[in-house]
């Protein structure tokens, strides 16, 4: 059961309130991303901004290439540090609205999972929209999952597979699980899913539509444009192969849903987590008072609690 008190603004701690105000101010002080060329926005994100400081790149990351639907598909690989027992693999799908971001922009999270859980982590460098609209990103992620569930097991000497992502990465992770179940008869190839603030309804849930212009990481315009750039006009966004909130969810693995109450995508997680539970898949929904979109990228006590829960969830799947 979700504690309704979590949604009372009085429960938000001062550290979170201060961080949220700083994020809003930082975004307001920089150029609106939609007034800039997409290549420039991507470059700024990679370099880091005051609103979204860059995460350090891992010195031990490798890149391996597998066959993908658009050609060679890069996977960024971070293995557990020496002395940590290898217990499985984590297939990661990055955030960025389907149009920004890259596999090397969240190395600290993947190093943590590698070293804490004993999982080799692989992040998919999927093709980005609008140059490569739906379903290019999904097909790339599906190819990575099929490779890991097939030859990848022998490549790394593992059997336990997990999957996850943030924002649109969580959307793509769910879509991959659905395609494995429906197209490849592999409903439980992955033992569980780590789903952080997913974007599950590209037709936009009420919390997205009603959020407004305040850019606490993202706002209504951002999420609308993300969906518009990914899914071209004329495609029904209520199709289950576009918006997984409308899919039949039975037979999928357990999932950990993570969301903050100050996230425009709040409804997406609450709706999807409820449907996931009703489908009998198991898992847990963790709601954090005042957490912004992907709040775990900002260091703090609440982020650490959320990351520790993710660690425990993933370790229990090995």
PDB file of C-alpha atoms in Angstrom:
ATOM      1  CA  UNK A   1       0.000   0.000   0.000  1.00  0.00           C
ATOM      2  CA  UNK A   2       1.190   3.517  -0.800  1.00  0.00           C
ATOM      3  CA  UNK A   3       1.151   5.862   2.180  1.00  0.00           C
ATOM      4  CA  UNK A   4      -1.009   8.851   1.212  1.00  0.00           C
ATOM      5  CA  UNK A   5       0.956  11.005   3.637  1.00  0.00           C
ATOM      6  CA  UNK A   6       3.864  10.893   1.193  1.00  0.00           C
ATOM      7  CA  UNK A   7       1.948  13.327  -1.023  1.00  0.00           C
ATOM      8  CA  UNK A   8       1.548  15.925   1.724  1.00  0.00           C
ATOM      9  CA  UNK A   9       3.963  18.794   0.949  1.00  0.00           C
ATOM     10  CA  UNK A  10       4.658  19.050   4.677  1.00  0.00           C
ATOM     11  CA  UNK A  11       6.524  15.718   4.508  1.00  0.00           C
ATOM     12  CA  UNK A  12       9.170  17.030   2.099  1.00  0.00           C
ATOM     13  CA  UNK A  13      12.468  17.501   3.899  1.00  0.00           C
ATOM     14  CA  UNK A  14      14.335  20.844   3.723  1.00  0.00           C
ATOM     15  CA  UNK A  15      17.233  19.355   1.719  1.00  0.00           C
ATOM     16  CA  UNK A  16      14.847  18.242  -1.036  1.00  0.00           C
ATOM     17  CA  UNK A  17      13.001  21.563  -1.086  1.00  0.00           C
ATOM     18  CA  UNK A  18      16.311  23.417  -1.389  1.00  0.00           C
ATOM     19  CA  UNK A  19      17.528  21.129  -4.185  1.00  0.00           C
ATOM     20  CA  UNK A  20      14.301  21.490  -6.163  1.00  0.00           C
ATOM     21  CA  UNK A  21      14.452  25.288  -5.935  1.00  0.00           C
ATOM     22  CA  UNK A  22      18.063  25.238  -7.127  1.00  0.00           C
ATOM     23  CA  UNK A  23      17.186  23.024 -10.109  1.00  0.00           C
ATOM     24  CA  UNK A  24      14.304  25.264 -11.181  1.00  0.00           C
ATOM     25  CA  UNK A  25      16.485  28.371 -10.873  1.00  0.00           C
ATOM     26  CA  UNK A  26      19.352  26.761 -12.802  1.00  0.00           C
ATOM     27  CA  UNK A  27      17.068  25.798 -15.681  1.00  0.00           C
ATOM     28  CA  UNK A  28      15.507  29.267 -15.748  1.00  0.00           C
ATOM     29  CA  UNK A  29      18.973  30.826 -16.004  1.00  0.00           C
ATOM     30  CA  UNK A  30      19.980  28.895 -19.117  1.00  0.00           C
ATOM     31  CA  UNK A  31      18.687  28.874 -22.669  1.00  0.00           C
ATOM     32  CA  UNK A  32      15.470  27.041 -23.377  1.00  0.00           C
ATOM     33  CA  UNK A  33      16.633  23.818 -25.032  1.00  0.00           C
ATOM     34  CA  UNK A  34      13.919  24.070 -27.677  1.00  0.00           C
ATOM     35  CA  UNK A  35      15.440  27.304 -28.998  1.00  0.00           C
ATOM     36  CA  UNK A  36      18.771  25.587 -29.736  1.00  0.00           C
ATOM     37  CA  UNK A  37      19.865  23.105 -32.406  1.00  0.00           C
ATOM     38  CA  UNK A  38      19.525  19.561 -31.141  1.00  0.00           C
ATOM     39  CA  UNK A  39      23.243  18.898 -31.661  1.00  0.00           C
ATOM     40  CA  UNK A  40      24.090  21.809 -29.368  1.00  0.00           C
ATOM     41  CA  UNK A  41      21.724  20.596 -26.642  1.00  0.00           C
ATOM     42  CA  UNK A  42      23.270  17.137 -26.811  1.00  0.00           C
ATOM     43  CA  UNK A  43      26.765  18.620 -26.544  1.00  0.00           C
ATOM     44  CA  UNK A  44      25.797  20.786 -23.566  1.00  0.00           C
ATOM     45  CA  UNK A  45      24.286  17.812 -21.769  1.00  0.00           C
ATOM     46  CA  UNK A  46      27.419  15.763 -22.310  1.00  0.00           C
ATOM     47  CA  UNK A  47      29.609  18.563 -20.981  1.00  0.00           C
ATOM     48  CA  UNK A  48      27.260  19.176 -18.058  1.00  0.00           C
ATOM     49  CA  UNK A  49      25.300  22.244 -17.042  1.00  0.00           C
ATOM     50  CA  UNK A  50      24.482  23.892 -13.735  1.00  0.00           C
ATOM     51  CA  UNK A  51      21.033  22.333 -13.921  1.00  0.00           C
ATOM     52  CA  UNK A  52      22.353  18.883 -14.883  1.00  0.00           C
ATOM     53  CA  UNK A  53      25.996  18.433 -13.860  1.00  0.00           C
ATOM     54  CA  UNK A  54      27.806  15.788 -15.888  1.00  0.00           C
ATOM     55  CA  UNK A  55      28.498  12.474 -14.214  1.00  0.00           C
ATOM     56  CA  UNK A  56      32.137  11.344 -14.365  1.00  0.00           C
ATOM     57  CA  UNK A  57      33.012   8.744 -16.996  1.00  0.00           C
ATOM     58  CA  UNK A  58      34.306   5.400 -15.781  1.00  0.00           C
ATOM     59  CA  UNK A  59      37.972   4.670 -16.472  1.00  0.00           C
ATOM     60  CA  UNK A  60      37.224   0.958 -16.624  1.00  0.00           C
ATOM     61  CA  UNK A  61      34.357   1.059 -19.117  1.00  0.00           C
ATOM     62  CA  UNK A  62      34.705  -0.886 -22.360  1.00  0.00           C
ATOM     63  CA  UNK A  63      32.739  -0.738 -25.594  1.00  0.00           C
ATOM     64  CA  UNK A  64      31.700  -3.891 -27.388  1.00  0.00           C
ATOM     65  CA  UNK A  65      29.830  -4.131 -30.677  1.00  0.00           C
ATOM     66  CA  UNK A  66      27.036  -6.540 -31.501  1.00  0.00           C
ATOM     67  CA  UNK A  67      24.860  -6.870 -34.594  1.00  0.00           C
ATOM     68  CA  UNK A  68      21.922  -4.489 -34.486  1.00  0.00           C
ATOM     69  CA  UNK A  69      19.022  -3.642 -36.786  1.00  0.00           C
ATOM     70  CA  UNK A  70      20.751  -0.429 -37.869  1.00  0.00           C
ATOM     71  CA  UNK A  71      24.268  -1.844 -38.090  1.00  0.00           C
ATOM     72  CA  UNK A  72      26.873  -2.362 -35.390  1.00  0.00           C
ATOM     73  CA  UNK A  73      25.269  -1.643 -32.007  1.00  0.00           C
ATOM     74  CA  UNK A  74      27.596  -0.382 -29.228  1.00  0.00           C
ATOM     75  CA  UNK A  75      27.189  -1.633 -25.675  1.00  0.00           C
ATOM     76  CA  UNK A  76      29.059   0.173 -22.909  1.00  0.00           C
ATOM     77  CA  UNK A  77      30.310  -2.473 -20.504  1.00  0.00           C
ATOM     78  CA  UNK A  78      31.326  -1.961 -16.872  1.00  0.00           C
ATOM     79  CA  UNK A  79      32.424  -5.098 -15.052  1.00  0.00           C
ATOM     80  CA  UNK A  80      32.628  -5.600 -11.278  1.00  0.00           C
ATOM     81  CA  UNK A  81      35.928  -4.500  -9.774  1.00  0.00           C
ATOM     82  CA  UNK A  82      38.507  -7.183  -9.013  1.00  0.00           C
ATOM     83  CA  UNK A  83      37.541  -9.304  -6.020  1.00  0.00           C
ATOM     84  CA  UNK A  84      33.774  -8.909  -6.502  1.00  0.00           C
ATOM     85  CA  UNK A  85      32.050 -12.162  -7.405  1.00  0.00           C
ATOM     86  CA  UNK A  86      30.256 -12.039 -10.764  1.00  0.00           C
ATOM     87  CA  UNK A  87      26.602 -12.904 -10.082  1.00  0.00           C
ATOM     88  CA  UNK A  88      24.751 -11.769 -13.200  1.00  0.00           C
ATOM     89  CA  UNK A  89      24.183  -8.956 -15.685  1.00  0.00           C
ATOM     90  CA  UNK A  90      22.239  -5.710 -15.737  1.00  0.00           C
ATOM     91  CA  UNK A  91      21.081  -4.368 -19.110  1.00  0.00           C
ATOM     92  CA  UNK A  92      20.729  -0.604 -18.767  1.00  0.00           C
ATOM     93  CA  UNK A  93      18.787   1.758 -21.045  1.00  0.00           C
ATOM     94  CA  UNK A  94      19.592   5.444 -20.665  1.00  0.00           C
ATOM     95  CA  UNK A  95      17.328   8.453 -20.275  1.00  0.00           C
ATOM     96  CA  UNK A  96      17.132  11.588 -22.432  1.00  0.00           C
ATOM     97  CA  UNK A  97      13.659  11.758 -23.963  1.00  0.00           C
ATOM     98  CA  UNK A  98      14.607   9.396 -26.828  1.00  0.00           C
ATOM     99  CA  UNK A  99      16.446  12.379 -28.378  1.00  0.00           C
ATOM    100  CA  UNK A 100      19.316  13.180 -25.989  1.00  0.00           C
ATOM    101  CA  UNK A 101      21.690  11.263 -23.762  1.00  0.00           C
ATOM    102  CA  UNK A 102      24.108   8.408 -24.233  1.00  0.00           C
ATOM    103  CA  UNK A 103      25.300   5.154 -22.759  1.00  0.00           C
ATOM    104  CA  UNK A 104      28.281   6.844 -21.080  1.00  0.00           C
ATOM    105  CA  UNK A 105      26.356   9.506 -19.144  1.00  0.00           C
ATOM    106  CA  UNK A 106      25.526   7.481 -16.018  1.00  0.00           C
ATOM    107  CA  UNK A 107      28.687   5.486 -15.319  1.00  0.00           C
ATOM    108  CA  UNK A 108      28.647   6.041 -11.521  1.00  0.00           C
ATOM    109  CA  UNK A 109      25.266   4.274 -11.247  1.00  0.00           C
ATOM    110  CA  UNK A 110      26.530   1.364 -13.289  1.00  0.00           C
ATOM    111  CA  UNK A 111      29.803   1.128 -11.358  1.00  0.00           C
ATOM    112  CA  UNK A 112      27.775   1.004  -8.159  1.00  0.00           C
ATOM    113  CA  UNK A 113      25.570  -1.819  -9.439  1.00  0.00           C
ATOM    114  CA  UNK A 114      28.608  -3.674 -10.761  1.00  0.00           C
ATOM    115  CA  UNK A 115      30.521  -3.452  -7.496  1.00  0.00           C
ATOM    116  CA  UNK A 116      27.621  -3.790  -5.041  1.00  0.00           C
ATOM    117  CA  UNK A 117      25.542  -6.407  -6.828  1.00  0.00           C
ATOM    118  CA  UNK A 118      28.256  -8.266  -8.731  1.00  0.00           C
ATOM    119  CA  UNK A 119      26.580  -7.612 -12.095  1.00  0.00           C
ATOM    120  CA  UNK A 120      28.348  -6.834 -15.331  1.00  0.00           C
ATOM    121  CA  UNK A 121      26.517  -3.737 -16.569  1.00  0.00           C
ATOM    122  CA  UNK A 122      25.793  -3.104 -20.234  1.00  0.00           C
ATOM    123  CA  UNK A 123      24.281   0.198 -21.383  1.00  0.00           C
ATOM    124  CA  UNK A 124      22.758   0.327 -24.866  1.00  0.00           C
ATOM    125  CA  UNK A 125      23.862   3.109 -27.242  1.00  0.00           C
ATOM    126  CA  UNK A 126      20.539   3.101 -29.064  1.00  0.00           C
ATOM    127  CA  UNK A 127      19.729   5.308 -32.030  1.00  0.00           C
ATOM    128  CA  UNK A 128      18.160   8.664 -31.169  1.00  0.00           C
ATOM    129  CA  UNK A 129      15.143  10.497 -32.541  1.00  0.00           C
ATOM    130  CA  UNK A 130      14.205  12.574 -34.426  1.00  0.00           C
ATOM    131  CA  UNK A 131      16.827  11.271 -36.863  1.00  0.00           C
ATOM    132  CA  UNK A 132      15.758   7.737 -35.981  1.00  0.00           C
ATOM    133  CA  UNK A 133      12.121   7.802 -34.792  1.00  0.00           C
ATOM    134  CA  UNK A 134      10.045   4.971 -33.333  1.00  0.00           C
ATOM    135  CA  UNK A 135      10.717   2.072 -33.390  1.00  0.00           C
ATOM    136  CA  UNK A 136      14.497   2.439 -33.942  1.00  0.00           C
ATOM    137  CA  UNK A 137      15.447   2.828 -30.265  1.00  0.00           C
ATOM    138  CA  UNK A 138      13.191  -0.053 -29.276  1.00  0.00           C
ATOM    139  CA  UNK A 139      14.591  -2.352 -31.945  1.00  0.00           C
ATOM    140  CA  UNK A 140      18.144  -1.594 -30.797  1.00  0.00           C
ATOM    141  CA  UNK A 141      17.289  -2.337 -27.168  1.00  0.00           C
ATOM    142  CA  UNK A 142      15.462  -5.513 -28.184  1.00  0.00           C
ATOM    143  CA  UNK A 143      18.543  -6.646 -30.116  1.00  0.00           C
ATOM    144  CA  UNK A 144      20.757  -6.014 -27.090  1.00  0.00           C
ATOM    145  CA  UNK A 145      18.416  -7.997 -24.835  1.00  0.00           C
ATOM    146  CA  UNK A 146      18.246 -10.920 -27.256  1.00  0.00           C
ATOM    147  CA  UNK A 147      22.034 -10.963 -27.560  1.00  0.00           C
ATOM    148  CA  UNK A 148      22.466 -10.922 -23.782  1.00  0.00           C
ATOM    149  CA  UNK A 149      19.841 -13.640 -23.312  1.00  0.00           C
ATOM    150  CA  UNK A 150      21.599 -15.742 -25.960  1.00  0.00           C
ATOM    151  CA  UNK A 151      25.339 -15.559 -26.702  1.00  0.00           C
ATOM    152  CA  UNK A 152      25.872 -12.931 -24.011  1.00  0.00           C
ATOM    153  CA  UNK A 153      25.307 -15.471 -21.248  1.00  0.00           C
ATOM    154  CA  UNK A 154      28.250 -17.526 -22.460  1.00  0.00           C
ATOM    155  CA  UNK A 155      30.307 -14.417 -23.242  1.00  0.00           C
ATOM    156  CA  UNK A 156      30.172 -13.321 -19.600  1.00  0.00           C
ATOM    157  CA  UNK A 157      29.646 -16.709 -17.945  1.00  0.00           C
ATOM    158  CA  UNK A 158      26.398 -15.706 -16.217  1.00  0.00           C
ATOM    159  CA  UNK A 159      22.795 -16.846 -15.968  1.00  0.00           C
ATOM    160  CA  UNK A 160      20.954 -14.180 -13.928  1.00  0.00           C
ATOM    161  CA  UNK A 161      19.806 -11.306 -16.152  1.00  0.00           C
ATOM    162  CA  UNK A 162      18.175  -8.052 -15.055  1.00  0.00           C
ATOM    163  CA  UNK A 163      17.107  -4.939 -16.953  1.00  0.00           C
ATOM    164  CA  UNK A 164      16.311  -1.336 -16.144  1.00  0.00           C
ATOM    165  CA  UNK A 165      16.455   2.322 -17.003  1.00  0.00           C
ATOM    166  CA  UNK A 166      15.400   5.846 -16.171  1.00  0.00           C
ATOM    167  CA  UNK A 167      12.570   7.886 -17.717  1.00  0.00           C
ATOM    168  CA  UNK A 168      12.345   6.839 -21.383  1.00  0.00           C
ATOM    169  CA  UNK A 169      14.888   4.146 -20.528  1.00  0.00           C
ATOM    170  CA  UNK A 170      12.300   2.602 -18.209  1.00  0.00           C
ATOM    171  CA  UNK A 171       9.736   2.828 -21.024  1.00  0.00           C
ATOM    172  CA  UNK A 172      12.093   1.008 -23.394  1.00  0.00           C
ATOM    173  CA  UNK A 173      12.918  -1.608 -20.743  1.00  0.00           C
ATOM    174  CA  UNK A 174       9.220  -2.473 -20.351  1.00  0.00           C
ATOM    175  CA  UNK A 175       8.756  -2.538 -24.117  1.00  0.00           C
ATOM    176  CA  UNK A 176      11.700  -4.943 -24.428  1.00  0.00           C
ATOM    177  CA  UNK A 177      10.174  -7.279 -21.841  1.00  0.00           C
ATOM    178  CA  UNK A 178       6.878  -7.236 -23.733  1.00  0.00           C
ATOM    179  CA  UNK A 179       8.578  -8.027 -27.039  1.00  0.00           C
ATOM    180  CA  UNK A 180      10.591 -10.841 -25.492  1.00  0.00           C
ATOM    181  CA  UNK A 181       7.358 -12.340 -24.164  1.00  0.00           C
ATOM    182  CA  UNK A 182       5.205 -11.832 -27.256  1.00  0.00           C
ATOM    183  CA  UNK A 183       7.650 -12.196 -30.159  1.00  0.00           C
ATOM    184  CA  UNK A 184      10.333 -14.519 -28.838  1.00  0.00           C
ATOM    185  CA  UNK A 185       8.582 -16.664 -26.207  1.00  0.00           C
ATOM    186  CA  UNK A 186      11.052 -15.456 -23.566  1.00  0.00           C
ATOM    187  CA  UNK A 187       8.743 -14.064 -20.860  1.00  0.00           C
ATOM    188  CA  UNK A 188      11.226 -14.603 -18.036  1.00  0.00           C
ATOM    189  CA  UNK A 189      14.569 -14.244 -19.763  1.00  0.00           C
ATOM    190  CA  UNK A 190      15.142 -11.358 -17.355  1.00  0.00           C
ATOM    191  CA  UNK A 191      14.505 -11.955 -13.670  1.00  0.00           C
ATOM    192  CA  UNK A 192      13.460  -8.426 -12.792  1.00  0.00           C
ATOM    193  CA  UNK A 193      13.257  -4.801 -13.889  1.00  0.00           C
ATOM    194  CA  UNK A 194      14.545  -1.636 -12.200  1.00  0.00           C
ATOM    195  CA  UNK A 195      12.191   1.081 -13.469  1.00  0.00           C
ATOM    196  CA  UNK A 196      12.930   4.664 -12.445  1.00  0.00           C
ATOM    197  CA  UNK A 197      10.370   7.382 -13.275  1.00  0.00           C
ATOM    198  CA  UNK A 198       9.236   5.783 -16.525  1.00  0.00           C
ATOM    199  CA  UNK A 199       7.381   7.512 -19.355  1.00  0.00           C
ATOM    200  CA  UNK A 200       4.716   4.886 -20.073  1.00  0.00           C
ATOM    201  CA  UNK A 201       1.900   6.820 -21.789  1.00  0.00           C
ATOM    202  CA  UNK A 202       3.016   8.806 -24.832  1.00  0.00           C
ATOM    203  CA  UNK A 203      -0.470  10.240 -25.053  1.00  0.00           C
ATOM    204  CA  UNK A 204       0.397  11.959 -21.735  1.00  0.00           C
ATOM    205  CA  UNK A 205      -1.066  11.185 -18.333  1.00  0.00           C
ATOM    206  CA  UNK A 206      -2.867  13.881 -16.299  1.00  0.00           C
ATOM    207  CA  UNK A 207       0.207  14.640 -14.175  1.00  0.00           C
ATOM    208  CA  UNK A 208       2.167  15.440 -17.350  1.00  0.00           C
ATOM    209  CA  UNK A 209      -0.603  17.500 -18.926  1.00  0.00           C
ATOM    210  CA  UNK A 210      -1.262  19.463 -15.747  1.00  0.00           C
ATOM    211  CA  UNK A 211       2.334  20.103 -14.690  1.00  0.00           C
ATOM    212  CA  UNK A 212       2.831  23.382 -16.540  1.00  0.00           C
ATOM    213  CA  UNK A 213       5.914  25.371 -17.463  1.00  0.00           C
ATOM    214  CA  UNK A 214       8.060  25.037 -14.336  1.00  0.00           C
ATOM    215  CA  UNK A 215      11.117  23.069 -15.417  1.00  0.00           C
ATOM    216  CA  UNK A 216      11.929  20.945 -12.387  1.00  0.00           C
ATOM    217  CA  UNK A 217      14.246  18.904 -14.631  1.00  0.00           C
ATOM    218  CA  UNK A 218      11.397  18.545 -17.163  1.00  0.00           C
ATOM    219  CA  UNK A 219       8.033  20.174 -17.740  1.00  0.00           C
ATOM    220  CA  UNK A 220       4.914  19.620 -19.840  1.00  0.00           C
ATOM    221  CA  UNK A 221       6.449  21.060 -23.006  1.00  0.00           C
ATOM    222  CA  UNK A 222       9.569  18.915 -22.690  1.00  0.00           C
ATOM    223  CA  UNK A 223       7.662  15.674 -22.301  1.00  0.00           C
ATOM    224  CA  UNK A 224       5.244  16.583 -25.092  1.00  0.00           C
ATOM    225  CA  UNK A 225       8.095  17.325 -27.485  1.00  0.00           C
ATOM    226  CA  UNK A 226       9.941  14.169 -26.521  1.00  0.00           C
ATOM    227  CA  UNK A 227       6.922  12.089 -27.471  1.00  0.00           C
ATOM    228  CA  UNK A 228       6.346  14.104 -30.660  1.00  0.00           C
ATOM    229  CA  UNK A 229       9.942  13.667 -31.804  1.00  0.00           C
ATOM    230  CA  UNK A 230       9.965   9.938 -31.054  1.00  0.00           C
ATOM    231  CA  UNK A 231       6.563   8.943 -32.471  1.00  0.00           C
ATOM    232  CA  UNK A 232       5.666  10.458 -35.796  1.00  0.00           C
ATOM    233  CA  UNK A 233       2.245  11.915 -36.533  1.00  0.00           C
ATOM    234  CA  UNK A 234      -0.352   9.375 -37.536  1.00  0.00           C
ATOM    235  CA  UNK A 235       0.713   6.636 -35.102  1.00  0.00           C
ATOM    236  CA  UNK A 236      -1.866   5.851 -32.417  1.00  0.00           C
ATOM    237  CA  UNK A 237      -0.154   6.488 -29.108  1.00  0.00           C
ATOM    238  CA  UNK A 238      -2.528   4.181 -27.283  1.00  0.00           C
ATOM    239  CA  UNK A 239      -1.147   1.204 -29.131  1.00  0.00           C
ATOM    240  CA  UNK A 240       0.439  -1.159 -26.596  1.00  0.00           C
ATOM    241  CA  UNK A 241       3.590  -1.319 -28.735  1.00  0.00           C
ATOM    242  CA  UNK A 242       3.952   2.463 -28.326  1.00  0.00           C
ATOM    243  CA  UNK A 243       2.634   3.141 -24.820  1.00  0.00           C
ATOM    244  CA  UNK A 244       3.108   0.091 -22.581  1.00  0.00           C
ATOM    245  CA  UNK A 245       0.590   1.360 -20.029  1.00  0.00           C
ATOM    246  CA  UNK A 246      -2.058  -0.091 -22.381  1.00  0.00           C
ATOM    247  CA  UNK A 247      -0.386  -3.490 -22.792  1.00  0.00           C
ATOM    248  CA  UNK A 248      -1.384  -6.831 -21.304  1.00  0.00           C
ATOM    249  CA  UNK A 249       1.220  -7.161 -18.557  1.00  0.00           C
ATOM    250  CA  UNK A 250       0.729 -10.729 -17.342  1.00  0.00           C
ATOM    251  CA  UNK A 251       3.745 -12.986 -17.246  1.00  0.00           C
ATOM    252  CA  UNK A 252       6.394 -10.305 -16.768  1.00  0.00           C
ATOM    253  CA  UNK A 253       9.060 -10.400 -14.036  1.00  0.00           C
ATOM    254  CA  UNK A 254       8.945  -8.465 -10.760  1.00  0.00           C
ATOM    255  CA  UNK A 255       9.761  -4.768 -10.966  1.00  0.00           C
ATOM    256  CA  UNK A 256      10.946  -2.038  -8.634  1.00  0.00           C
ATOM    257  CA  UNK A 257       9.220   1.245  -9.489  1.00  0.00           C
ATOM    258  CA  UNK A 258      10.939   4.385  -8.185  1.00  0.00           C
ATOM    259  CA  UNK A 259       9.279   7.813  -8.358  1.00  0.00           C
ATOM    260  CA  UNK A 260       9.310  11.173  -6.605  1.00  0.00           C
ATOM    261  CA  UNK A 261       6.103  13.054  -5.827  1.00  0.00           C
ATOM    262  CA  UNK A 262       7.440  16.196  -7.564  1.00  0.00           C
ATOM    263  CA  UNK A 263       7.890  14.430 -10.907  1.00  0.00           C
ATOM    264  CA  UNK A 264       5.588  15.255 -13.856  1.00  0.00           C
ATOM    265  CA  UNK A 265       5.652  11.540 -14.680  1.00  0.00           C
ATOM    266  CA  UNK A 266       4.195  10.602 -11.291  1.00  0.00           C
ATOM    267  CA  UNK A 267       0.958   9.267 -12.780  1.00  0.00           C
ATOM    268  CA  UNK A 268       2.871   7.103 -15.262  1.00  0.00           C
ATOM    269  CA  UNK A 269       4.527   5.198 -12.429  1.00  0.00           C
ATOM    270  CA  UNK A 270       1.449   5.026 -10.190  1.00  0.00           C
ATOM    271  CA  UNK A 271      -0.688   3.713 -13.046  1.00  0.00           C
ATOM    272  CA  UNK A 272       1.902   1.269 -14.379  1.00  0.00           C
ATOM    273  CA  UNK A 273       2.872  -0.041 -10.948  1.00  0.00           C
ATOM    274  CA  UNK A 274      -0.795  -0.692 -10.133  1.00  0.00           C
ATOM    275  CA  UNK A 275      -1.335  -2.552 -13.396  1.00  0.00           C
ATOM    276  CA  UNK A 276       1.909  -4.498 -12.866  1.00  0.00           C
ATOM    277  CA  UNK A 277       0.720  -5.585  -9.427  1.00  0.00           C
ATOM    278  CA  UNK A 278      -2.754  -6.461 -10.730  1.00  0.00           C
ATOM    279  CA  UNK A 279      -1.128  -8.654 -13.382  1.00  0.00           C
ATOM    280  CA  UNK A 280       0.447 -10.702 -10.602  1.00  0.00           C
ATOM    281  CA  UNK A 281       4.029  -9.889 -11.521  1.00  0.00           C
ATOM    282  CA  UNK A 282       5.245  -8.861  -8.080  1.00  0.00           C
ATOM    283  CA  UNK A 283       7.702  -6.194  -7.091  1.00  0.00           C
ATOM    284  CA  UNK A 284       7.609  -2.967  -5.120  1.00  0.00           C
ATOM    285  CA  UNK A 285       6.724   0.692  -5.622  1.00  0.00           C
ATOM    286  CA  UNK A 286       8.903   3.241  -3.813  1.00  0.00           C
ATOM    287  CA  UNK A 287       7.524   6.795  -3.643  1.00  0.00           C
ATOM    288  CA  UNK A 288       9.754   9.579  -2.325  1.00  0.00           C
ATOM    289  CA  UNK A 289       8.291  12.817  -0.956  1.00  0.00           C
ATOM    290  CA  UNK A 290       9.331  15.798  -3.049  1.00  0.00           C
ATOM    291  CA  UNK A 291      11.615  13.849  -5.345  1.00  0.00           C
ATOM    292  CA  UNK A 292      12.082  15.495  -8.736  1.00  0.00           C
ATOM    293  CA  UNK A 293      12.446  13.656 -12.032  1.00  0.00           C
ATOM    294  CA  UNK A 294      15.300  11.122 -11.665  1.00  0.00           C
ATOM    295  CA  UNK A 295      16.179  12.671  -8.310  1.00  0.00           C
ATOM    296  CA  UNK A 296      18.790   9.964  -7.723  1.00  0.00           C
ATOM    297  CA  UNK A 297      21.173  11.784 -10.062  1.00  0.00           C
ATOM    298  CA  UNK A 298      21.511  14.507  -7.389  1.00  0.00           C
ATOM    299  CA  UNK A 299      23.493  13.342  -4.328  1.00  0.00           C
ATOM    300  CA  UNK A 300      21.659  13.456  -1.025  1.00  0.00           C
ATOM    301  CA  UNK A 301      20.187  11.369   1.760  1.00  0.00           C
ATOM    302  CA  UNK A 302      16.984  10.570  -0.144  1.00  0.00           C
ATOM    303  CA  UNK A 303      18.938   9.562  -3.244  1.00  0.00           C
ATOM    304  CA  UNK A 304      21.091   7.255  -1.174  1.00  0.00           C
ATOM    305  CA  UNK A 305      18.025   5.574   0.311  1.00  0.00           C
ATOM    306  CA  UNK A 306      16.606   5.022  -3.150  1.00  0.00           C
ATOM    307  CA  UNK A 307      19.895   3.665  -4.515  1.00  0.00           C
ATOM    308  CA  UNK A 308      20.271   1.312  -1.561  1.00  0.00           C
ATOM    309  CA  UNK A 309      16.794  -0.089  -2.242  1.00  0.00           C
ATOM    310  CA  UNK A 310      17.717  -0.588  -5.901  1.00  0.00           C
ATOM    311  CA  UNK A 311      20.876  -2.432  -4.805  1.00  0.00           C
ATOM    312  CA  UNK A 312      18.870  -4.740  -2.557  1.00  0.00           C
ATOM    313  CA  UNK A 313      16.225  -5.393  -5.201  1.00  0.00           C
ATOM    314  CA  UNK A 314      18.767  -6.315  -7.854  1.00  0.00           C
ATOM    315  CA  UNK A 315      20.840  -8.490  -5.516  1.00  0.00           C
ATOM    316  CA  UNK A 316      17.749 -10.462  -4.562  1.00  0.00           C
ATOM    317  CA  UNK A 317      17.322 -11.437  -8.214  1.00  0.00           C
ATOM    318  CA  UNK A 318      20.718 -13.101  -8.625  1.00  0.00           C
TER     319      UNK A 318
END
